[in-house]
Each structure stands twice: as C-alpha cells, then as structure tokens.
C-alpha cells in the first residue's frame, strides 16, 4: 500500500501520518524530517540542504529524489509507505513514478490536506516538537502537560528554525507555485482525495480513515 500526503506547511501532515502509519503498519517517510536530521548531523546532504530550508525555499530535486530512492528500497518499507512532503514538484512526481515502476508498484491514494492559508500562521508559530520521536505539540491546540517538555520522555521540546511568520511566507509561496501543480498531476490519474484539514485533528483522522477503508 502506498499513500501520499500533500498539503501546505501546518496543514497537519506530520500530525496525521503517525496515526495512519500505526493503523496500517506502513513506513512513514517525511523528506522534511529526513532533511532536518541530516542538517542536525551536519552530513554532506545536510550541509547542502540547510540554506534553502532556513529560507523556506525547496531543496533541489536531485537531493530529495536521492533520499527517497534509497528509503523506498529499505526492507522494512516493503509492506508499503506514507510519503509526507514528497513529491513537491512535478519533476519529483515524475521521478517517483519511474522509481515505483521499477519496483512494479504505484501510488494508491493521494490525500490532499486542503486548508485556507490564513489559518496556518497560528498553527506554525505555536508548534513545539520532540525531535527524537517526531511528536508534535501546539501551545493552544495540543499543549504538552508541562510547557516545553515532552509528555512521554520528559525531554525538552524545541521549535523549528523555519517556523516563523516571516519564513512561512516563503514556504507558502513555494507551495502555491511549485507544489500545487503536483496535485493536478495526480488529479489526471484520478487518485486524489480531498480532505478538510481545517477541522480538528480527530475529525481529520476520521476523514482519513473513511478514504482509506
Ligand atoms: P516539511 O518538514 O515537509 O515542512 P512543511 O511542508 O512546511 O510542513 P510542516 O511540517 O510545517 O507541516 P505539517 O503539515 O506536517 O504540520 P503539523 O502536522 O506538524 O519541509 C521543511 C522544509 O524541508 C521545506 O521548506 C523544504 O526546504 C525542505 N523539503 C522537504 N521536503 C522537500 C521536497 N520534497 N523537495 C524539496 N524540499 C523539501 O501541524 C502543525 C501544527 O499544527 C502542530 O503544532 C500541530 O499540533 C497543529 N495541528 C495539526 N493538525 C491540527 C488541527 N487539525 N487543528 C489544530 N491544530 C493542528
Ligand atoms: Zn511536517
């Protein structure tokens, strides 16, 4: 099974993905998370990606296609996967189709997390994350029991460097210009399901379950 989650920054991709992953035993592959880990580890990939990420621009197609190509071949991902934040350009979508064709598979569903831009600034600027587990909190919509501390591990939470109102503007600009055409690419294949991402996290989960059942 192969599911793709698309939507603007803050639309809830990273919040819903772990739930789908657990329910269907899929691998969760998020290019943003993989790139942030590379930046934190100062790997050659991270060094190349950092500047674009800090500005809210997209990283080059070659770099992200390379990490996805490697990830989808992992033995642990052979039951299927959820792609979160990839593909983000039509070139990436075409390359993904080629990679999957080589493995004899194709995408089953594209979940489009549709939401109005106006809601996103509050979601992004209030987000706190626990980097090692990927757990995400929000000061207003999903606060941790103790401010700044992960509920499970007791470890400190951090904010993403690109989660400012200023950088969000560039991220949204990249989304509308480069990533929205990807949805049209999949609409032509009739595999897009439209979700109401402005609803509460629980309501969004129910919509996702309906689409995937
Ligand atoms: P990436 O990490 O993919 O960031 P993004 O697309 O900007 O998406 P976010 O992670 O910000 O949003 P999300 O939808 O996951 O929101 P979340 O669920 O956390 O990419 C980062 C950067 O990496 C890019 O800018 C680019 O430079 C690079 N990159 C990555 N992939 C690339 C690619 N393929 N090609 C080129 N470059 C690439 O939710 C947000 C907040 O809202 C949280 O606090 C959450 O608690 C809260 N929340 C979630 N759902 C709800 C709800 N229903 N109601 C209320 N609050 C909610
Ligand atoms: Zn995310």
mmCIF file of C-alpha atoms and ligand atoms in Angstrom:
data_model
loop_
_atom_site.group_PDB
_atom_site.id
_atom_site.type_symbol
_atom_site.label_atom_id
_atom_site.label_comp_id
_atom_site.label_asym_id
_atom_site.label_seq_id
_atom_site.Cartn_x
_atom_site.Cartn_y
_atom_site.Cartn_z
ATOM 1 C CA UNK A 1 0.000 0.000 0.000
ATOM 2 C CA UNK A 2 1.313 3.393 -0.997
ATOM 3 C CA UNK A 3 -0.204 6.616 0.281
ATOM 4 C CA UNK A 4 0.855 10.149 -0.371
ATOM 5 C CA UNK A 5 0.026 13.125 1.867
ATOM 6 C CA UNK A 6 0.132 16.607 0.406
ATOM 7 C CA UNK A 7 -0.782 19.998 1.807
ATOM 8 C CA UNK A 8 0.727 23.325 2.817
ATOM 9 C CA UNK A 9 3.001 23.884 5.851
ATOM 10 C CA UNK A 10 0.983 23.377 9.039
ATOM 11 C CA UNK A 11 -1.892 21.540 7.353
ATOM 12 C CA UNK A 12 -1.430 18.531 9.669
ATOM 13 C CA UNK A 13 0.587 16.074 7.541
ATOM 14 C CA UNK A 14 3.030 15.276 10.334
ATOM 15 C CA UNK A 15 0.204 15.023 12.891
ATOM 16 C CA UNK A 16 -1.898 12.516 10.912
ATOM 17 C CA UNK A 17 0.931 10.445 9.376
ATOM 18 C CA UNK A 18 1.945 8.578 12.575
ATOM 19 C CA UNK A 19 -1.716 7.604 13.161
ATOM 20 C CA UNK A 20 -2.068 6.177 9.629
ATOM 21 C CA UNK A 21 1.324 4.537 9.958
ATOM 22 C CA UNK A 22 0.288 2.649 13.112
ATOM 23 C CA UNK A 23 -3.121 1.685 11.782
ATOM 24 C CA UNK A 24 -1.873 0.245 8.501
ATOM 25 C CA UNK A 25 1.693 -0.773 9.559
ATOM 26 C CA UNK A 26 3.297 1.428 6.959
ATOM 27 C CA UNK A 27 6.653 3.165 6.846
ATOM 28 C CA UNK A 28 6.395 6.958 7.394
ATOM 29 C CA UNK A 29 8.816 8.724 5.062
ATOM 30 C CA UNK A 30 8.896 12.501 5.574
ATOM 31 C CA UNK A 31 11.505 14.305 3.500
ATOM 32 C CA UNK A 32 11.382 17.321 5.850
ATOM 33 C CA UNK A 33 12.209 15.121 8.884
ATOM 34 C CA UNK A 34 14.989 13.320 6.992
ATOM 35 C CA UNK A 35 16.486 16.620 5.843
ATOM 36 C CA UNK A 36 16.320 18.125 9.360
ATOM 37 C CA UNK A 37 18.122 15.051 10.740
ATOM 38 C CA UNK A 38 20.817 15.499 8.063
ATOM 39 C CA UNK A 39 21.181 19.196 8.935
ATOM 40 C CA UNK A 40 21.455 18.399 12.666
ATOM 41 C CA UNK A 41 24.066 15.710 11.941
ATOM 42 C CA UNK A 42 25.982 18.081 9.606
ATOM 43 C CA UNK A 43 26.150 15.351 6.938
ATOM 44 C CA UNK A 44 27.107 16.288 3.343
ATOM 45 C CA UNK A 45 23.392 16.210 2.447
ATOM 46 C CA UNK A 46 22.524 18.412 5.452
ATOM 47 C CA UNK A 47 25.198 20.961 4.578
ATOM 48 C CA UNK A 48 23.796 21.248 1.040
ATOM 49 C CA UNK A 49 20.152 21.475 2.200
ATOM 50 C CA UNK A 50 20.465 23.898 5.130
ATOM 51 C CA UNK A 51 20.486 27.233 3.306
ATOM 52 C CA UNK A 52 17.343 26.551 1.270
ATOM 53 C CA UNK A 53 15.493 25.169 4.296
ATOM 54 C CA UNK A 54 16.322 28.150 6.517
ATOM 55 C CA UNK A 55 14.926 30.485 3.859
ATOM 56 C CA UNK A 56 11.781 28.418 3.270
ATOM 57 C CA UNK A 57 12.810 27.502 -0.278
ATOM 58 C CA UNK A 58 12.699 23.989 -1.681
ATOM 59 C CA UNK A 59 15.834 21.867 -1.639
ATOM 60 C CA UNK A 60 16.970 20.692 -5.105
ATOM 61 C CA UNK A 61 15.027 17.865 -6.734
ATOM 62 C CA UNK A 62 18.171 15.703 -7.085
ATOM 63 C CA UNK A 63 18.892 15.734 -3.336
ATOM 64 C CA UNK A 64 15.378 14.742 -2.247
ATOM 65 C CA UNK A 65 14.863 12.214 -5.039
ATOM 66 C CA UNK A 66 18.125 10.586 -3.887
ATOM 67 C CA UNK A 67 16.928 10.177 -0.287
ATOM 68 C CA UNK A 68 13.538 8.802 -1.337
ATOM 69 C CA UNK A 69 15.082 6.389 -3.835
ATOM 70 C CA UNK A 70 17.241 5.000 -1.024
ATOM 71 C CA UNK A 71 14.384 4.900 1.528
ATOM 72 C CA UNK A 72 11.781 3.064 -0.563
ATOM 73 C CA UNK A 73 14.227 0.202 -1.137
ATOM 74 C CA UNK A 74 14.605 -0.460 2.612
ATOM 75 C CA UNK A 75 13.457 -3.996 3.505
ATOM 76 C CA UNK A 76 11.423 -2.527 6.401
ATOM 77 C CA UNK A 77 9.362 -0.456 3.940
ATOM 78 C CA UNK A 78 8.310 -3.281 1.640
ATOM 79 C CA UNK A 79 4.792 -3.506 3.146
ATOM 80 C CA UNK A 80 4.144 -0.005 1.900
ATOM 81 C CA UNK A 81 4.661 3.569 2.952
ATOM 82 C CA UNK A 82 3.219 7.005 3.514
ATOM 83 C CA UNK A 83 5.109 9.774 1.792
ATOM 84 C CA UNK A 84 4.782 13.056 3.707
ATOM 85 C CA UNK A 85 6.104 16.178 1.981
ATOM 86 C CA UNK A 86 7.215 14.401 -1.192
ATOM 87 C CA UNK A 87 6.829 14.907 -4.156
ATOM 88 C CA UNK A 88 6.774 18.693 -4.016
ATOM 89 C CA UNK A 89 7.459 19.455 -7.692
ATOM 90 C CA UNK A 90 6.162 17.879 -10.886
ATOM 91 C CA UNK A 91 9.727 16.716 -11.658
ATOM 92 C CA UNK A 92 9.802 14.856 -8.309
ATOM 93 C CA UNK A 93 6.393 13.303 -9.101
ATOM 94 C CA UNK A 94 7.597 12.039 -12.468
ATOM 95 C CA UNK A 95 10.800 10.628 -10.959
ATOM 96 C CA UNK A 96 8.756 8.908 -8.240
ATOM 97 C CA UNK A 97 6.568 7.229 -10.878
ATOM 98 C CA UNK A 98 9.741 5.931 -12.572
ATOM 99 C CA UNK A 99 11.199 4.613 -9.302
ATOM 100 C CA UNK A 100 7.941 2.855 -8.413
ATOM 101 C CA UNK A 101 7.508 1.403 -11.904
ATOM 102 C CA UNK A 102 10.935 -0.229 -11.493
ATOM 103 C CA UNK A 103 9.642 -1.892 -8.307
ATOM 104 C CA UNK A 104 6.392 -2.885 -10.015
ATOM 105 C CA UNK A 105 4.210 -0.682 -7.776
ATOM 106 C CA UNK A 106 2.283 2.565 -7.976
ATOM 107 C CA UNK A 107 0.562 5.118 -5.728
ATOM 108 C CA UNK A 108 -2.850 4.054 -4.376
ATOM 109 C CA UNK A 109 -4.115 7.342 -2.950
ATOM 110 C CA UNK A 110 -3.125 10.966 -2.644
ATOM 111 C CA UNK A 111 -4.613 12.690 0.413
ATOM 112 C CA UNK A 112 -4.846 16.412 -0.260
ATOM 113 C CA UNK A 113 -4.963 18.350 3.025
ATOM 114 C CA UNK A 114 -6.867 21.397 1.798
ATOM 115 C CA UNK A 115 -6.877 24.414 4.095
ATOM 116 C CA UNK A 116 -7.004 28.194 3.926
ATOM 117 C CA UNK A 117 -3.622 29.981 4.201
ATOM 118 C CA UNK A 118 -4.996 32.329 6.897
ATOM 119 C CA UNK A 119 -5.184 29.505 9.481
ATOM 120 C CA UNK A 120 -1.591 28.391 9.037
ATOM 121 C CA UNK A 121 0.416 31.129 10.761
ATOM 122 C CA UNK A 122 -1.104 30.374 14.169
ATOM 123 C CA UNK A 123 -0.520 26.640 13.710
ATOM 124 C CA UNK A 124 3.099 27.092 12.643
ATOM 125 C CA UNK A 125 4.185 29.672 15.213
ATOM 126 C CA UNK A 126 2.603 27.680 18.090
ATOM 127 C CA UNK A 127 4.212 24.350 17.181
ATOM 128 C CA UNK A 128 6.699 22.610 19.506
ATOM 129 C CA UNK A 129 8.351 19.326 18.585
ATOM 130 C CA UNK A 130 10.190 16.492 20.293
ATOM 131 C CA UNK A 131 12.912 15.855 17.723
ATOM 132 C CA UNK A 132 13.868 12.259 18.516
ATOM 133 C CA UNK A 133 10.294 10.854 18.428
ATOM 134 C CA UNK A 134 8.729 13.336 15.985
ATOM 135 C CA UNK A 135 5.884 14.062 18.459
ATOM 136 C CA UNK A 136 4.304 17.410 17.763
ATOM 137 C CA UNK A 137 2.541 19.755 20.160
ATOM 138 C CA UNK A 138 0.834 23.111 19.889
ATOM 139 C CA UNK A 139 0.677 25.742 22.635
ATOM 140 C CA UNK A 140 -3.072 26.214 22.029
ATOM 141 C CA UNK A 141 -4.420 23.207 20.095
ATOM 142 C CA UNK A 142 -2.444 20.381 21.706
ATOM 143 C CA UNK A 143 -0.403 21.644 24.671
ATOM 144 C CA UNK A 144 2.080 19.367 26.478
ATOM 145 C CA UNK A 145 1.308 18.652 30.154
ATOM 146 C CA UNK A 146 4.312 20.763 31.179
ATOM 147 C CA UNK A 147 5.156 23.667 28.838
ATOM 148 C CA UNK A 148 8.298 22.956 26.787
ATOM 149 C CA UNK A 149 8.555 19.316 27.919
ATOM 150 C CA UNK A 150 7.680 16.082 26.055
ATOM 151 C CA UNK A 151 4.852 14.171 27.810
ATOM 152 C CA UNK A 152 6.418 10.738 27.280
ATOM 153 C CA UNK A 153 10.183 11.172 27.698
ATOM 154 C CA UNK A 154 10.335 14.303 29.860
ATOM 155 C CA UNK A 155 12.882 15.693 27.408
ATOM 156 C CA UNK A 156 12.825 19.316 26.223
ATOM 157 C CA UNK A 157 10.775 20.389 23.194
ATOM 158 C CA UNK A 158 12.169 22.661 20.506
ATOM 159 C CA UNK A 159 10.792 24.976 17.844
ATOM 160 C CA UNK A 160 11.788 24.607 14.188
ATOM 161 C CA UNK A 161 14.053 27.312 12.834
ATOM 162 C CA UNK A 162 11.735 27.822 9.829
ATOM 163 C CA UNK A 163 8.593 28.154 11.993
ATOM 164 C CA UNK A 164 8.452 31.953 11.979
ATOM 165 C CA UNK A 165 5.749 34.122 10.365
ATOM 166 C CA UNK A 166 8.443 35.541 8.067
ATOM 167 C CA UNK A 167 9.797 32.209 6.720
ATOM 168 C CA UNK A 168 6.251 30.818 6.495
ATOM 169 C CA UNK A 169 5.557 33.401 3.764
ATOM 170 C CA UNK A 170 8.291 31.915 1.540
ATOM 171 C CA UNK A 171 7.196 28.358 2.370
ATOM 172 C CA UNK A 172 3.640 29.190 1.295
ATOM 173 C CA UNK A 173 4.895 30.896 -1.832
ATOM 174 C CA UNK A 174 6.909 27.765 -2.767
ATOM 175 C CA UNK A 175 3.849 25.645 -2.014
ATOM 176 C CA UNK A 176 1.495 27.558 -4.303
ATOM 177 C CA UNK A 177 3.977 27.985 -7.139
ATOM 178 C CA UNK A 178 5.762 24.600 -7.151
ATOM 179 C CA UNK A 179 3.695 22.083 -5.182
ATOM 180 C CA UNK A 180 0.076 22.808 -6.108
ATOM 181 C CA UNK A 181 0.701 21.675 -9.714
ATOM 182 C CA UNK A 182 1.625 18.258 -8.280
ATOM 183 C CA UNK A 183 -1.992 17.793 -7.135
ATOM 184 C CA UNK A 184 -3.208 18.495 -10.685
ATOM 185 C CA UNK A 185 -0.691 15.918 -11.933
ATOM 186 C CA UNK A 186 -2.377 13.285 -9.709
ATOM 187 C CA UNK A 187 -5.913 14.540 -10.408
ATOM 188 C CA UNK A 188 -5.371 13.460 -14.011
ATOM 189 C CA UNK A 189 -4.771 9.957 -12.660
ATOM 190 C CA UNK A 190 -7.990 10.178 -10.562
ATOM 191 C CA UNK A 191 -6.347 9.173 -7.282
ATOM 192 C CA UNK A 192 -6.776 12.387 -5.260
ATOM 193 C CA UNK A 193 -8.987 12.503 -2.141
ATOM 194 C CA UNK A 194 -9.793 15.974 -0.838
ATOM 195 C CA UNK A 195 -9.768 16.409 2.966
ATOM 196 C CA UNK A 196 -10.950 19.265 5.189
ATOM 197 C CA UNK A 197 -7.707 19.969 7.031
ATOM 198 C CA UNK A 198 -9.131 22.954 8.931
ATOM 199 C CA UNK A 199 -11.200 20.604 11.108
ATOM 200 C CA UNK A 200 -9.980 19.290 14.490
ATOM 201 C CA UNK A 201 -7.225 16.632 14.491
ATOM 202 C CA UNK A 202 -9.770 13.918 15.477
ATOM 203 C CA UNK A 203 -12.195 14.888 12.713
ATOM 204 C CA UNK A 204 -9.387 14.866 10.158
ATOM 205 C CA UNK A 205 -8.355 11.369 11.312
ATOM 206 C CA UNK A 206 -11.930 10.161 10.757
ATOM 207 C CA UNK A 207 -11.935 11.604 7.225
ATOM 208 C CA UNK A 208 -8.615 9.894 6.504
ATOM 209 C CA UNK A 209 -9.940 6.557 7.775
ATOM 210 C CA UNK A 210 -13.032 6.848 5.560
ATOM 211 C CA UNK A 211 -10.898 7.467 2.488
ATOM 212 C CA UNK A 212 -8.529 4.585 3.229
ATOM 213 C CA UNK A 213 -11.073 1.985 4.349
HETATM 214 P P1 LIG B 1 8.490 19.861 5.866
HETATM 215 O O1 LIG B 1 9.076 19.370 7.115
HETATM 216 O O2 LIG B 1 7.808 18.910 4.958
HETATM 217 O O3 LIG B 1 7.538 21.081 6.235
HETATM 218 P P2 LIG B 1 6.178 21.624 5.634
HETATM 219 O O4 LIG B 1 5.678 21.059 4.361
HETATM 220 O O5 LIG B 1 6.364 23.090 5.652
HETATM 221 O O6 LIG B 1 5.122 21.082 6.590
HETATM 222 P P3 LIG B 1 5.092 21.167 8.148
HETATM 223 O O7 LIG B 1 5.902 20.084 8.759
HETATM 224 O O8 LIG B 1 5.396 22.567 8.591
HETATM 225 O O9 LIG B 1 3.531 20.958 8.375
HETATM 226 P P4 LIG B 1 2.664 19.672 8.723
HETATM 227 O O10 LIG B 1 1.591 19.607 7.701
HETATM 228 O O11 LIG B 1 3.477 18.457 8.963
HETATM 229 O O12 LIG B 1 2.036 20.213 10.102
HETATM 230 P P5 LIG B 1 1.901 19.523 11.530
HETATM 231 O O13 LIG B 1 1.133 18.266 11.451
HETATM 232 O O14 LIG B 1 3.218 19.475 12.226
HETATM 233 O O15 LIG B 1 9.617 20.594 4.972
HETATM 234 C C1 LIG B 1 10.518 21.526 5.564
HETATM 235 C C2 LIG B 1 11.499 22.029 4.506
HETATM 236 O O16 LIG B 1 12.297 20.922 4.001
HETATM 237 C C3 LIG B 1 10.882 22.652 3.239
HETATM 238 O O17 LIG B 1 10.580 24.019 3.432
HETATM 239 C C4 LIG B 1 11.993 22.408 2.216
HETATM 240 O O18 LIG B 1 13.040 23.348 2.340
HETATM 241 C C5 LIG B 1 12.538 21.050 2.603
HETATM 242 N N1 LIG B 1 11.862 19.935 1.888
HETATM 243 C C6 LIG B 1 11.123 18.938 2.451
HETATM 244 N N2 LIG B 1 10.651 18.095 1.516
HETATM 245 C C7 LIG B 1 11.105 18.560 0.323
HETATM 246 C C8 LIG B 1 10.931 18.127 -1.039
HETATM 247 N N3 LIG B 1 10.207 17.025 -1.335
HETATM 248 N N4 LIG B 1 11.534 18.852 -2.019
HETATM 249 C C9 LIG B 1 12.275 19.954 -1.723
HETATM 250 N N5 LIG B 1 12.454 20.416 -0.466
HETATM 251 C C10 LIG B 1 11.890 19.728 0.553
HETATM 252 O O19 LIG B 1 0.978 20.619 12.266
HETATM 253 C C11 LIG B 1 1.408 21.940 12.513
HETATM 254 C C12 LIG B 1 0.938 22.405 13.901
HETATM 255 O O20 LIG B 1 -0.486 22.473 13.938
HETATM 256 C C13 LIG B 1 1.350 21.482 15.028
HETATM 257 O O21 LIG B 1 1.682 22.246 16.151
HETATM 258 C C14 LIG B 1 0.081 20.639 15.299
HETATM 259 O O22 LIG B 1 -0.008 20.257 16.663
HETATM 260 C C15 LIG B 1 -1.035 21.589 14.901
HETATM 261 N N6 LIG B 1 -2.164 20.897 14.259
HETATM 262 C C16 LIG B 1 -2.094 19.851 13.381
HETATM 263 N N7 LIG B 1 -3.337 19.494 12.962
HETATM 264 C C17 LIG B 1 -4.193 20.371 13.580
HETATM 265 C C18 LIG B 1 -5.622 20.523 13.528
HETATM 266 N N8 LIG B 1 -6.405 19.716 12.792
HETATM 267 N N9 LIG B 1 -6.175 21.511 14.286
HETATM 268 C C19 LIG B 1 -5.394 22.327 15.039
HETATM 269 N N10 LIG B 1 -4.046 22.225 15.118
HETATM 270 C C20 LIG B 1 -3.450 21.249 14.400
HETATM 271 ZN ZN1 LIG B 2 5.569 18.006 8.804
#
